[in-house]
Short mmCIF file of C-alpha atoms in Angstrom, two decimals:
data_model
loop_
_atom_site.label_atom_id
_atom_site.label_comp_id
_atom_site.label_asym_id
_atom_site.label_seq_id
_atom_site.Cartn_x
_atom_site.Cartn_y
_atom_site.Cartn_z
CA MET M 179 -43.50 -26.64 0.20
CA ALA M 180 -46.09 -27.20 -2.53
CA PRO M 181 -48.99 -24.71 -2.80
CA GLU M 182 -52.36 -25.75 -1.43
CA GLY M 183 -53.97 -28.41 -3.58
CA TRP M 184 -50.70 -29.29 -5.33
CA ARG M 185 -48.75 -32.49 -4.86
CA THR M 186 -45.11 -33.31 -5.48
CA VAL M 187 -44.29 -36.37 -7.61
CA SER M 188 -41.15 -37.54 -9.34
CA LEU M 189 -40.81 -36.98 -13.07
CA GLY M 190 -40.69 -40.77 -13.43
CA GLU M 191 -44.21 -40.95 -11.98
CA THR M 192 -45.75 -38.55 -14.52
CA GLY M 193 -46.22 -41.28 -17.14
CA ASP M 194 -44.81 -44.29 -18.93
CA TRP M 195 -41.22 -43.98 -20.12
CA LEU M 196 -40.23 -45.50 -23.46
CA SER M 197 -36.94 -45.91 -25.33
CA GLY M 198 -36.45 -45.53 -29.08
CA GLY M 199 -34.12 -47.16 -31.55
CA THR M 200 -32.82 -47.34 -35.11
CA PRO M 201 -34.11 -49.89 -37.63
CA SER M 202 -31.50 -51.74 -39.67
CA LYS M 203 -30.03 -49.51 -42.37
CA ARG M 204 -29.38 -52.67 -44.39
CA LYS M 205 -33.11 -53.13 -44.98
CA PRO M 206 -34.36 -50.44 -47.38
CA GLU M 207 -37.94 -51.52 -46.80
CA PHE M 208 -37.69 -50.07 -43.28
CA TRP M 209 -36.85 -46.62 -44.66
CA SER M 210 -39.42 -46.22 -47.43
CA GLY M 211 -42.50 -45.21 -45.44
CA GLY M 212 -44.09 -41.97 -44.33
CA ILE M 213 -43.73 -42.26 -40.55
CA PRO M 214 -41.47 -39.49 -39.12
CA TRP M 215 -38.46 -40.97 -37.33
CA VAL M 216 -37.34 -38.31 -34.88
CA SER M 217 -33.69 -37.89 -33.91
CA PRO M 218 -32.00 -35.02 -32.01
CA LYS M 219 -31.40 -33.07 -35.24
CA ASP M 220 -35.19 -32.72 -35.60
CA MET M 221 -35.75 -31.47 -32.05
CA LYS M 222 -35.70 -27.75 -32.82
CA VAL M 223 -39.39 -27.04 -32.12
CA LEU M 224 -41.67 -27.45 -29.10
CA ARG M 225 -44.32 -29.35 -31.07
CA ILE M 226 -43.14 -31.95 -33.53
CA GLY M 227 -44.92 -33.82 -36.30
CA SER M 228 -42.25 -34.21 -38.95
CA ALA M 229 -38.66 -35.37 -39.27
CA ILE M 230 -35.87 -35.43 -41.82
CA ASP M 231 -35.97 -39.24 -41.91
CA GLU M 232 -39.02 -41.45 -42.28
CA VAL M 233 -39.63 -45.15 -41.67
CA SER M 234 -42.26 -47.63 -42.80
CA GLU M 235 -44.83 -49.64 -40.86
CA ALA M 236 -42.47 -52.61 -41.23
CA ALA M 237 -39.86 -50.80 -39.11
CA ILE M 238 -42.19 -50.48 -36.12
CA GLY M 239 -41.22 -53.22 -33.70
CA ASN M 240 -38.04 -53.90 -35.66
CA GLY M 241 -35.61 -51.50 -34.03
CA THR M 242 -37.91 -48.58 -33.26
CA ARG M 243 -41.33 -47.94 -31.83
CA LEU M 244 -44.34 -45.71 -32.48
CA VAL M 245 -45.80 -43.16 -30.07
CA GLU M 246 -49.07 -41.27 -30.41
CA PRO M 247 -49.85 -37.54 -30.37
CA GLY M 248 -49.46 -36.01 -26.91
CA THR M 249 -46.21 -37.86 -26.12
CA LEU M 250 -43.23 -35.95 -24.73
CA LEU M 251 -39.86 -36.52 -26.41
CA LEU M 252 -36.65 -35.70 -24.52
CA VAL M 253 -33.10 -35.74 -25.92
CA VAL M 254 -31.01 -37.69 -23.40
CA ARG M 255 -27.82 -38.27 -25.42
CA GLY M 256 -25.79 -36.12 -27.81
CA MET M 257 -23.37 -33.21 -27.86
CA ILE M 258 -26.27 -30.74 -27.93
CA LEU M 259 -26.64 -31.47 -24.21
CA ALA M 260 -23.50 -29.40 -23.66
CA HIS M 261 -25.74 -26.33 -23.84
CA SER M 262 -29.37 -27.30 -24.56
CA PHE M 263 -32.04 -29.76 -23.45
CA PRO M 264 -34.40 -30.23 -26.43
CA VAL M 265 -37.94 -31.35 -25.61
CA ALA M 266 -41.00 -31.58 -27.84
CA LEU M 267 -44.62 -32.69 -27.78
CA THR M 268 -45.72 -34.97 -30.63
CA THR M 269 -48.62 -33.78 -32.79
CA ARG M 270 -48.96 -37.06 -34.74
CA ASN M 271 -47.75 -40.66 -34.61
CA VAL M 272 -43.95 -40.69 -34.79
CA ALA M 273 -41.07 -43.09 -34.24
CA PHE M 274 -37.83 -42.02 -32.54
CA ASN M 275 -34.22 -43.07 -32.11
CA GLN M 276 -32.17 -44.27 -29.17
CA ASP M 277 -30.89 -40.81 -28.21
CA ILE M 278 -34.42 -39.84 -27.16
CA LYS M 279 -36.69 -40.92 -24.33
CA ALA M 280 -40.47 -40.66 -24.56
CA ILE M 281 -42.95 -39.99 -21.76
CA VAL M 282 -46.59 -40.97 -22.30
CA PRO M 283 -48.30 -38.83 -19.63
CA SER M 284 -50.72 -40.47 -17.21
CA SER M 285 -54.36 -39.38 -17.07
CA SER M 286 -53.60 -37.01 -14.17
CA VAL M 287 -50.94 -35.09 -16.14
CA ASP M 288 -51.67 -32.63 -18.94
CA PRO M 289 -49.14 -33.15 -21.79
CA GLU M 290 -48.86 -29.41 -22.51
CA PHE M 291 -48.23 -28.65 -18.83
CA LEU M 292 -45.48 -31.27 -18.70
CA LEU M 293 -43.96 -29.83 -21.88
CA TYR M 294 -43.62 -26.41 -20.25
CA TRP M 295 -42.33 -27.94 -17.02
CA LEU M 296 -39.59 -29.78 -18.93
CA GLU M 297 -38.68 -26.67 -20.90
CA ALA M 298 -38.37 -24.67 -17.66
CA ALA M 299 -36.27 -27.42 -16.02
CA LYS M 300 -33.42 -27.01 -18.55
CA VAL M 301 -30.84 -25.70 -16.06
CA ASP M 302 -31.49 -28.47 -13.54
CA VAL M 303 -31.36 -31.14 -16.26
CA LEU M 304 -28.11 -29.83 -17.76
CA ALA M 305 -26.55 -29.90 -14.31
CA GLN M 306 -26.89 -33.72 -14.45
CA VAL M 307 -25.22 -34.12 -17.85
CA ASN M 308 -22.13 -36.32 -17.93
CA GLU M 309 -20.15 -38.14 -20.61
CA ALA M 310 -20.77 -41.62 -21.95
CA THR M 311 -17.82 -43.95 -22.53
CA HIS M 312 -17.46 -42.80 -26.17
CA GLY M 313 -17.26 -39.12 -25.16
CA THR M 314 -20.72 -37.86 -26.08
CA LYS M 315 -22.96 -36.12 -23.55
CA ARG M 316 -25.78 -37.94 -21.76
CA VAL M 317 -28.41 -37.36 -19.08
CA PRO M 318 -28.75 -40.37 -16.74
CA THR M 319 -32.33 -41.65 -16.92
CA GLU M 320 -32.42 -42.37 -13.19
CA GLY M 321 -31.49 -38.76 -12.44
CA LEU M 322 -34.17 -37.43 -14.75
CA GLN M 323 -36.84 -39.68 -13.33
CA ALA M 324 -35.97 -38.65 -9.77
CA MET M 325 -36.53 -34.93 -10.41
CA PRO M 326 -39.41 -33.58 -8.29
CA VAL M 327 -42.39 -32.10 -10.13
CA ARG M 328 -44.91 -29.82 -8.43
CA LEU M 329 -48.21 -30.94 -9.90
CA PRO M 330 -51.34 -28.79 -9.54
CA PRO M 331 -54.82 -30.24 -10.09
CA LEU M 332 -55.52 -31.11 -13.72
CA PRO M 333 -57.75 -28.05 -14.44
CA GLU M 334 -54.99 -25.75 -13.17
CA GLN M 335 -52.39 -27.62 -15.23
CA ARG M 336 -54.49 -26.95 -18.33
CA LYS M 337 -54.95 -23.30 -17.44
CA ILE M 338 -51.20 -22.82 -16.93
CA ALA M 339 -50.51 -24.53 -20.26
CA ALA M 340 -53.09 -22.32 -22.00
CA ILE M 341 -51.54 -19.12 -20.60
CA LEU M 342 -48.02 -20.10 -21.64
CA GLY M 343 -49.36 -21.37 -24.98
CA SER M 344 -50.81 -17.94 -25.73
CA VAL M 345 -47.35 -16.40 -25.26
CA ASP M 346 -45.89 -19.13 -27.47
CA ALA M 347 -48.39 -18.23 -30.19
CA LEU M 348 -47.18 -14.60 -30.09
CA ILE M 349 -43.57 -15.79 -30.25
CA GLU M 350 -44.31 -18.02 -33.24
CA ARG M 351 -46.14 -15.25 -35.11
CA THR M 352 -43.31 -12.80 -34.47
CA GLN M 353 -40.73 -15.34 -35.62
CA ALA M 354 -42.76 -15.97 -38.78
CA VAL M 355 -42.71 -12.22 -39.56
CA ILE M 356 -38.94 -12.11 -38.94
CA ASP M 357 -38.43 -15.06 -41.30
CA GLN M 358 -40.54 -13.38 -43.99
CA VAL M 359 -38.71 -10.07 -43.60
CA GLU M 360 -35.43 -11.95 -44.00
CA VAL M 361 -36.65 -13.51 -47.26
CA VAL M 362 -37.71 -10.09 -48.59
CA LYS M 363 -34.44 -8.54 -47.46
CA LYS M 364 -32.38 -11.19 -49.28
CA GLY M 365 -34.35 -10.63 -52.48
CA LEU M 366 -33.98 -6.87 -52.14
CA MET M 367 -30.26 -7.24 -51.50
CA GLN M 368 -29.81 -9.43 -54.58
CA GLU M 369 -31.66 -6.93 -56.77
CA LEU M 370 -29.98 -3.77 -55.45
CA LEU M 371 -26.45 -5.19 -55.42
CA THR M 372 -26.59 -6.54 -58.97
CA ARG M 373 -29.12 -4.31 -60.82
CA GLY M 374 -28.91 -1.10 -58.81
CA LEU M 375 -31.71 1.19 -57.71
CA PRO M 376 -35.07 0.50 -59.43
CA GLY M 377 -35.57 2.53 -62.59
CA ARG M 378 -32.11 4.10 -62.52
CA HIS M 379 -30.32 1.89 -65.04
CA THR M 380 -31.26 1.01 -68.60
CA ARG M 381 -27.87 -0.10 -69.90
CA PHE M 382 -25.99 -3.11 -68.53
CA LYS M 383 -22.73 -4.88 -69.29
CA GLN M 384 -21.38 -8.40 -68.88
CA THR M 385 -18.47 -8.81 -66.47
CA GLU M 386 -16.50 -11.63 -64.90
CA ILE M 387 -19.04 -11.74 -62.06
CA GLY M 388 -22.18 -11.34 -64.15
CA GLU M 389 -24.30 -8.56 -65.60
CA ILE M 390 -24.15 -5.18 -63.82
CA PRO M 391 -25.15 -1.58 -64.65
CA GLU M 392 -22.91 0.04 -67.24
CA SER M 393 -21.81 2.82 -64.86
CA TRP M 394 -20.57 0.36 -62.21
CA GLU M 395 -17.07 -1.10 -62.06
CA VAL M 396 -15.70 -4.49 -61.05
CA VAL M 397 -12.56 -4.19 -58.94
CA PRO M 398 -10.71 -6.28 -56.34
CA LEU M 399 -11.83 -5.40 -52.85
CA SER M 400 -8.28 -4.43 -51.82
CA SER M 401 -8.33 -1.49 -54.24
CA MET M 402 -11.26 0.03 -52.32
CA LEU M 403 -9.73 -0.28 -48.86
CA GLU M 404 -7.61 2.07 -46.80
CA THR M 405 -6.45 -0.48 -44.24
CA ILE M 406 -6.71 -4.21 -43.54
CA ILE M 407 -6.12 -5.31 -39.95
CA ASP M 408 -5.53 -8.96 -39.16
CA TYR M 409 -3.60 -10.76 -36.47
CA ARG M 410 -1.54 -13.92 -36.60
CA GLY M 411 -0.05 -16.02 -33.87
CA LYS M 412 -1.53 -17.08 -30.59
CA THR M 413 -4.39 -15.07 -29.13
CA PRO M 414 -3.49 -13.51 -25.74
CA PRO M 415 -4.79 -15.40 -22.69
CA LYS M 416 -8.36 -14.65 -21.60
CA SER M 417 -8.93 -12.32 -18.68
CA ASP M 418 -11.87 -11.81 -16.32
CA SER M 419 -12.10 -8.18 -17.42
CA GLY M 420 -10.38 -5.69 -19.66
CA ILE M 421 -10.82 -5.32 -23.42
CA PRO M 422 -13.69 -7.36 -24.96
CA LEU M 423 -12.45 -9.87 -27.54
CA LEU M 424 -14.40 -10.24 -30.77
CA SER M 425 -13.93 -13.80 -32.01
CA SER M 426 -15.61 -15.51 -34.97
CA ALA M 427 -18.37 -16.64 -32.58
CA ASN M 428 -19.32 -12.99 -31.99
CA VAL M 429 -19.68 -12.12 -35.70
CA ASN M 430 -22.88 -13.52 -37.15
CA GLY M 431 -25.61 -12.53 -39.59
CA GLY M 432 -24.50 -8.94 -40.00
CA ARG M 433 -24.46 -8.31 -36.24
CA ILE M 434 -22.04 -8.41 -33.32
CA ARG M 435 -23.32 -10.88 -30.71
CA LEU M 436 -22.01 -10.25 -27.20
CA GLU M 437 -24.16 -12.66 -25.17
CA LYS M 438 -21.04 -14.41 -23.81
CA PRO M 439 -18.20 -11.87 -23.93
CA GLN M 440 -14.56 -12.82 -23.46
CA PHE M 441 -11.82 -10.40 -22.45
CA ILE M 442 -8.08 -9.88 -22.71
CA SER M 443 -6.12 -7.68 -20.32
CA THR M 444 -5.46 -4.04 -21.14
CA ALA M 445 -1.71 -4.77 -21.09
CA ASP M 446 -2.07 -7.59 -23.64
CA TYR M 447 -4.22 -5.34 -25.81
CA SER M 448 -1.47 -2.71 -25.93
CA LYS M 449 1.13 -5.34 -26.88
CA TRP M 450 -1.02 -7.11 -29.47
CA THR M 451 -2.14 -4.14 -31.56
CA THR M 452 1.07 -3.54 -33.50
CA ARG M 453 -0.86 -4.03 -36.75
CA GLY M 454 -3.24 -1.19 -35.94
CA PHE M 455 -6.32 -0.41 -33.86
CA THR M 456 -9.80 -1.32 -35.04
CA GLN M 457 -12.37 1.46 -34.93
CA PRO M 458 -16.03 2.29 -35.68
CA GLY M 459 -16.67 2.14 -39.41
CA ASP M 460 -14.54 -0.98 -39.89
CA VAL M 461 -16.28 -4.03 -41.34
CA LEU M 462 -15.35 -7.27 -39.60
CA ILE M 463 -15.21 -10.56 -41.52
CA THR M 464 -14.46 -14.03 -40.15
CA THR M 465 -11.81 -16.22 -41.73
CA GLU M 466 -12.68 -19.48 -39.96
CA ALA M 467 -15.25 -21.20 -37.72
CA PRO M 468 -17.34 -20.09 -39.57
CA ALA M 469 -15.77 -18.29 -42.55
CA GLY M 470 -17.31 -15.36 -44.39
CA GLU M 471 -19.58 -13.93 -41.67
CA VAL M 472 -19.57 -10.14 -41.44
CA ALA M 473 -20.64 -7.42 -39.00
CA PRO M 474 -19.89 -3.73 -38.38
CA TYR M 475 -17.40 -2.86 -35.66
CA PRO M 476 -19.45 -1.66 -32.64
CA PRO M 477 -20.18 2.08 -32.75
CA GLU M 478 -19.04 2.59 -29.15
CA GLY M 479 -16.34 1.10 -26.95
CA VAL M 480 -12.91 -0.44 -27.55
CA TYR M 481 -12.61 -4.05 -28.73
CA GLN M 482 -9.90 -6.44 -29.88
CA ILE M 483 -10.43 -8.81 -32.81
CA SER M 484 -9.12 -12.37 -32.64
CA ARG M 485 -6.87 -14.03 -35.20
CA ARG M 486 -9.95 -15.49 -36.96
CA VAL M 487 -11.41 -12.06 -37.67
CA MET M 488 -10.18 -9.39 -40.09
CA ALA M 489 -11.09 -5.70 -40.06
CA LEU M 490 -11.64 -4.00 -43.43
CA ARG M 491 -11.47 -0.20 -43.45
CA ALA M 492 -13.01 1.41 -46.52
CA ASN M 493 -11.35 4.18 -48.47
CA LEU M 494 -14.13 6.71 -47.90
CA ARG M 495 -13.35 8.53 -51.17
CA ARG M 496 -14.38 5.38 -53.07
CA LEU M 497 -16.39 3.08 -50.81
CA SER M 498 -19.17 3.41 -48.25
CA PRO M 499 -18.57 1.15 -45.20
CA ARG M 500 -22.30 0.38 -44.98
CA PHE M 501 -22.42 -0.57 -48.65
CA LEU M 502 -19.42 -2.85 -48.12
CA LEU M 503 -21.18 -4.48 -45.15
CA TYR M 504 -24.28 -5.29 -47.19
CA ALA M 505 -22.30 -6.31 -50.27
CA LEU M 506 -20.40 -8.93 -48.27
CA GLN M 507 -23.69 -10.30 -46.90
CA ALA M 508 -25.19 -10.94 -50.33
CA ASP M 509 -25.64 -14.63 -51.10
CA VAL M 510 -23.82 -14.36 -54.42
CA VAL M 511 -20.77 -12.83 -52.71
CA LYS M 512 -20.79 -15.33 -49.84
CA GLN M 513 -20.90 -18.19 -52.36
CA ARG M 514 -17.99 -16.62 -54.22
CA LEU M 515 -16.05 -16.40 -50.96
CA LEU M 516 -16.76 -19.99 -49.94
CA LYS M 517 -15.50 -21.23 -53.31
CA ARG M 518 -12.16 -19.70 -52.34
CA ASN M 519 -11.94 -21.50 -48.98
CA ARG M 520 -8.76 -23.50 -48.31
CA GLY M 521 -10.06 -26.02 -45.78
CA SER M 522 -10.75 -29.63 -46.74
CA THR M 523 -13.33 -30.09 -43.98
CA VAL M 524 -13.57 -26.70 -42.23
CA PRO M 525 -13.85 -23.66 -44.54
CA ARG M 526 -10.89 -21.33 -44.01
CA LEU M 527 -10.15 -18.09 -45.84
CA LEU M 528 -6.75 -16.47 -46.20
CA LYS M 529 -6.27 -12.74 -46.53
CA PRO M 530 -5.91 -12.78 -50.38
CA ASP M 531 -9.10 -14.87 -50.70
CA ILE M 532 -11.01 -11.91 -49.26
CA THR M 533 -9.09 -8.87 -50.39
CA GLU M 534 -8.59 -9.95 -54.01
CA MET M 535 -12.20 -10.97 -54.51
CA PRO M 536 -13.87 -8.91 -57.27
CA LEU M 537 -16.85 -6.78 -56.25
CA ALA M 538 -19.35 -4.78 -58.28
CA ILE M 539 -19.04 -1.16 -57.09
CA PRO M 540 -21.52 1.63 -58.01
CA PRO M 541 -20.72 5.34 -57.70
CA LEU M 542 -20.56 6.63 -54.11
CA GLU M 543 -23.92 8.39 -54.27
CA GLU M 544 -25.69 5.19 -55.34
CA GLN M 545 -23.78 3.17 -52.73
CA ALA M 546 -25.18 5.47 -50.04
CA ARG M 547 -28.74 5.19 -51.36
CA ILE M 548 -28.57 1.39 -51.59
CA ALA M 549 -27.19 1.21 -48.05
CA GLU M 550 -30.02 3.47 -46.84
CA VAL M 551 -32.70 1.20 -48.34
CA LEU M 552 -31.14 -1.96 -46.94
CA GLY M 553 -30.56 -0.25 -43.60
CA SER M 554 -34.29 0.45 -43.25
CA SER M 555 -35.02 -3.24 -43.74
CA GLU M 556 -32.30 -4.11 -41.22
CA ALA M 557 -33.73 -1.69 -38.64
CA TYR M 558 -37.16 -3.31 -38.94
CA SER M 559 -35.61 -6.75 -38.42
CA MET M 560 -33.83 -5.54 -35.30
CA GLU M 561 -37.08 -4.10 -33.91
CA LEU M 562 -38.80 -7.46 -34.42
CA GLU M 563 -35.90 -9.33 -32.84
CA ALA M 564 -36.05 -7.04 -29.80
CA GLU M 565 -39.77 -7.75 -29.56
CA LEU M 566 -39.08 -11.49 -29.80
CA SER M 567 -36.46 -11.25 -27.06
CA GLY M 568 -38.92 -9.40 -24.87
CA LEU M 569 -41.58 -12.06 -25.38
CA ALA M 570 -39.07 -14.78 -24.47
CA SER M 571 -38.28 -12.93 -21.23
CA VAL M 572 -41.98 -12.57 -20.44
CA LYS M 573 -42.53 -16.27 -21.03
CA ALA M 574 -39.59 -17.22 -18.80
CA ALA M 575 -40.90 -15.05 -15.97
CA MET M 576 -44.44 -16.36 -16.34
CA SER M 577 -43.22 -19.97 -16.45
CA SER M 578 -41.27 -19.50 -13.24
CA ALA M 579 -44.21 -17.92 -11.41
CA LEU M 580 -46.93 -20.28 -12.68
CA LEU M 581 -45.02 -23.57 -12.50
CA SER M 582 -43.87 -22.88 -8.94
CA GLY M 583 -47.33 -21.86 -7.76
CA GLU M 584 -46.06 -18.40 -6.79
CA VAL M 585 -48.82 -17.07 -9.04
CA ARG M 586 -51.94 -19.22 -9.21
CA ALA M 587 -53.80 -19.70 -12.49
CA GLN M 588 -57.48 -19.20 -11.70
CA THR M 589 -59.79 -21.87 -13.11
CA ASP M 590 -63.55 -21.79 -13.57
CA GLU M 591 -66.22 -24.42 -13.94
CA SER M 592 -65.64 -24.82 -17.68
CA ASP M 593 -61.95 -25.54 -17.02
CA ALA M 594 -62.81 -28.11 -14.37
CA ALA M 595 -65.26 -29.84 -16.68
CA ALA M 596 -62.81 -29.99 -19.58
#
């Protein structure tokens, strides 16, 4: 039952629905203008005013159409619908392709309110996704339009949108800081891993991988390792519980991601570890899908790596595991690794591609100091990411309460007059 003063309408009744399209690629004059032409690959933000591709005025009405600021764009076809439902509010005139539907809200619907309603409806929308004849994912328009929307009076819509918008602003500012810290961290990593600690070195030498401090050495990675653990053959069948499996999907950006854990049975773990057990201190590196991502083995718990992940165990008399972790994250090293990939379409690294790669290695004491500096930057990034995650949780809870009417957004006379 809708809260007092609210009414329930179908999503189809919230405004005019429009379809997009693609102008002829055989007419260059259609693709030489400055009008953003939005396709699903551009739908990564909640408010959109730019796109990778642009069309000209001549293209409008010749395969695509123009919508004004304040229009909602919804991805209704594409493989991204397997897990996401991208929506965005236009901030300028844009055109859009056939994989997107547009809603021009009626005068009784606030565009920002409808944006947040659509964002919150993701689970219900994805439940309707099916496959088109050519195998891609699609959301049936009739199903979307039939979805019920609880619609408060316009002033309350605007108040709800303003409250959620204020949380969005905090999220955007936090993300901007994270992005800037990442830029600084990459620059710091490049400097420390090629020039050493500031002010320490005055003499440098040319090597096969570039100029490095004179006291450093260039050696194949294998010479600095105690053990290399990798598995071949078929991965044991998944289990509902048991030993968590670390696949290439779990190793990303220097971290272990366990949002969607998979398991193998304890019995299979015992049978499949003939090549050795992984342990804290090991550095994990992916060999495929994607290749070259690294992360530290979790400090607590027992895990099994999949056949697309290798564990590198440093010889502690010569190599700091933390230094190795950061060294393998450096852009210059990742580029060197990717040049060694064996795949024609999907990058794939074999064991020698990784273990025989030359690395610039400073003395142990300097390795530890470099790792300490980079670790401080990493810790700050993790604090910011935890803050960002917390804000996302707050927004989700507020959206649920406000959009259902469980918590009412109080309006005043200025809101009603707006």
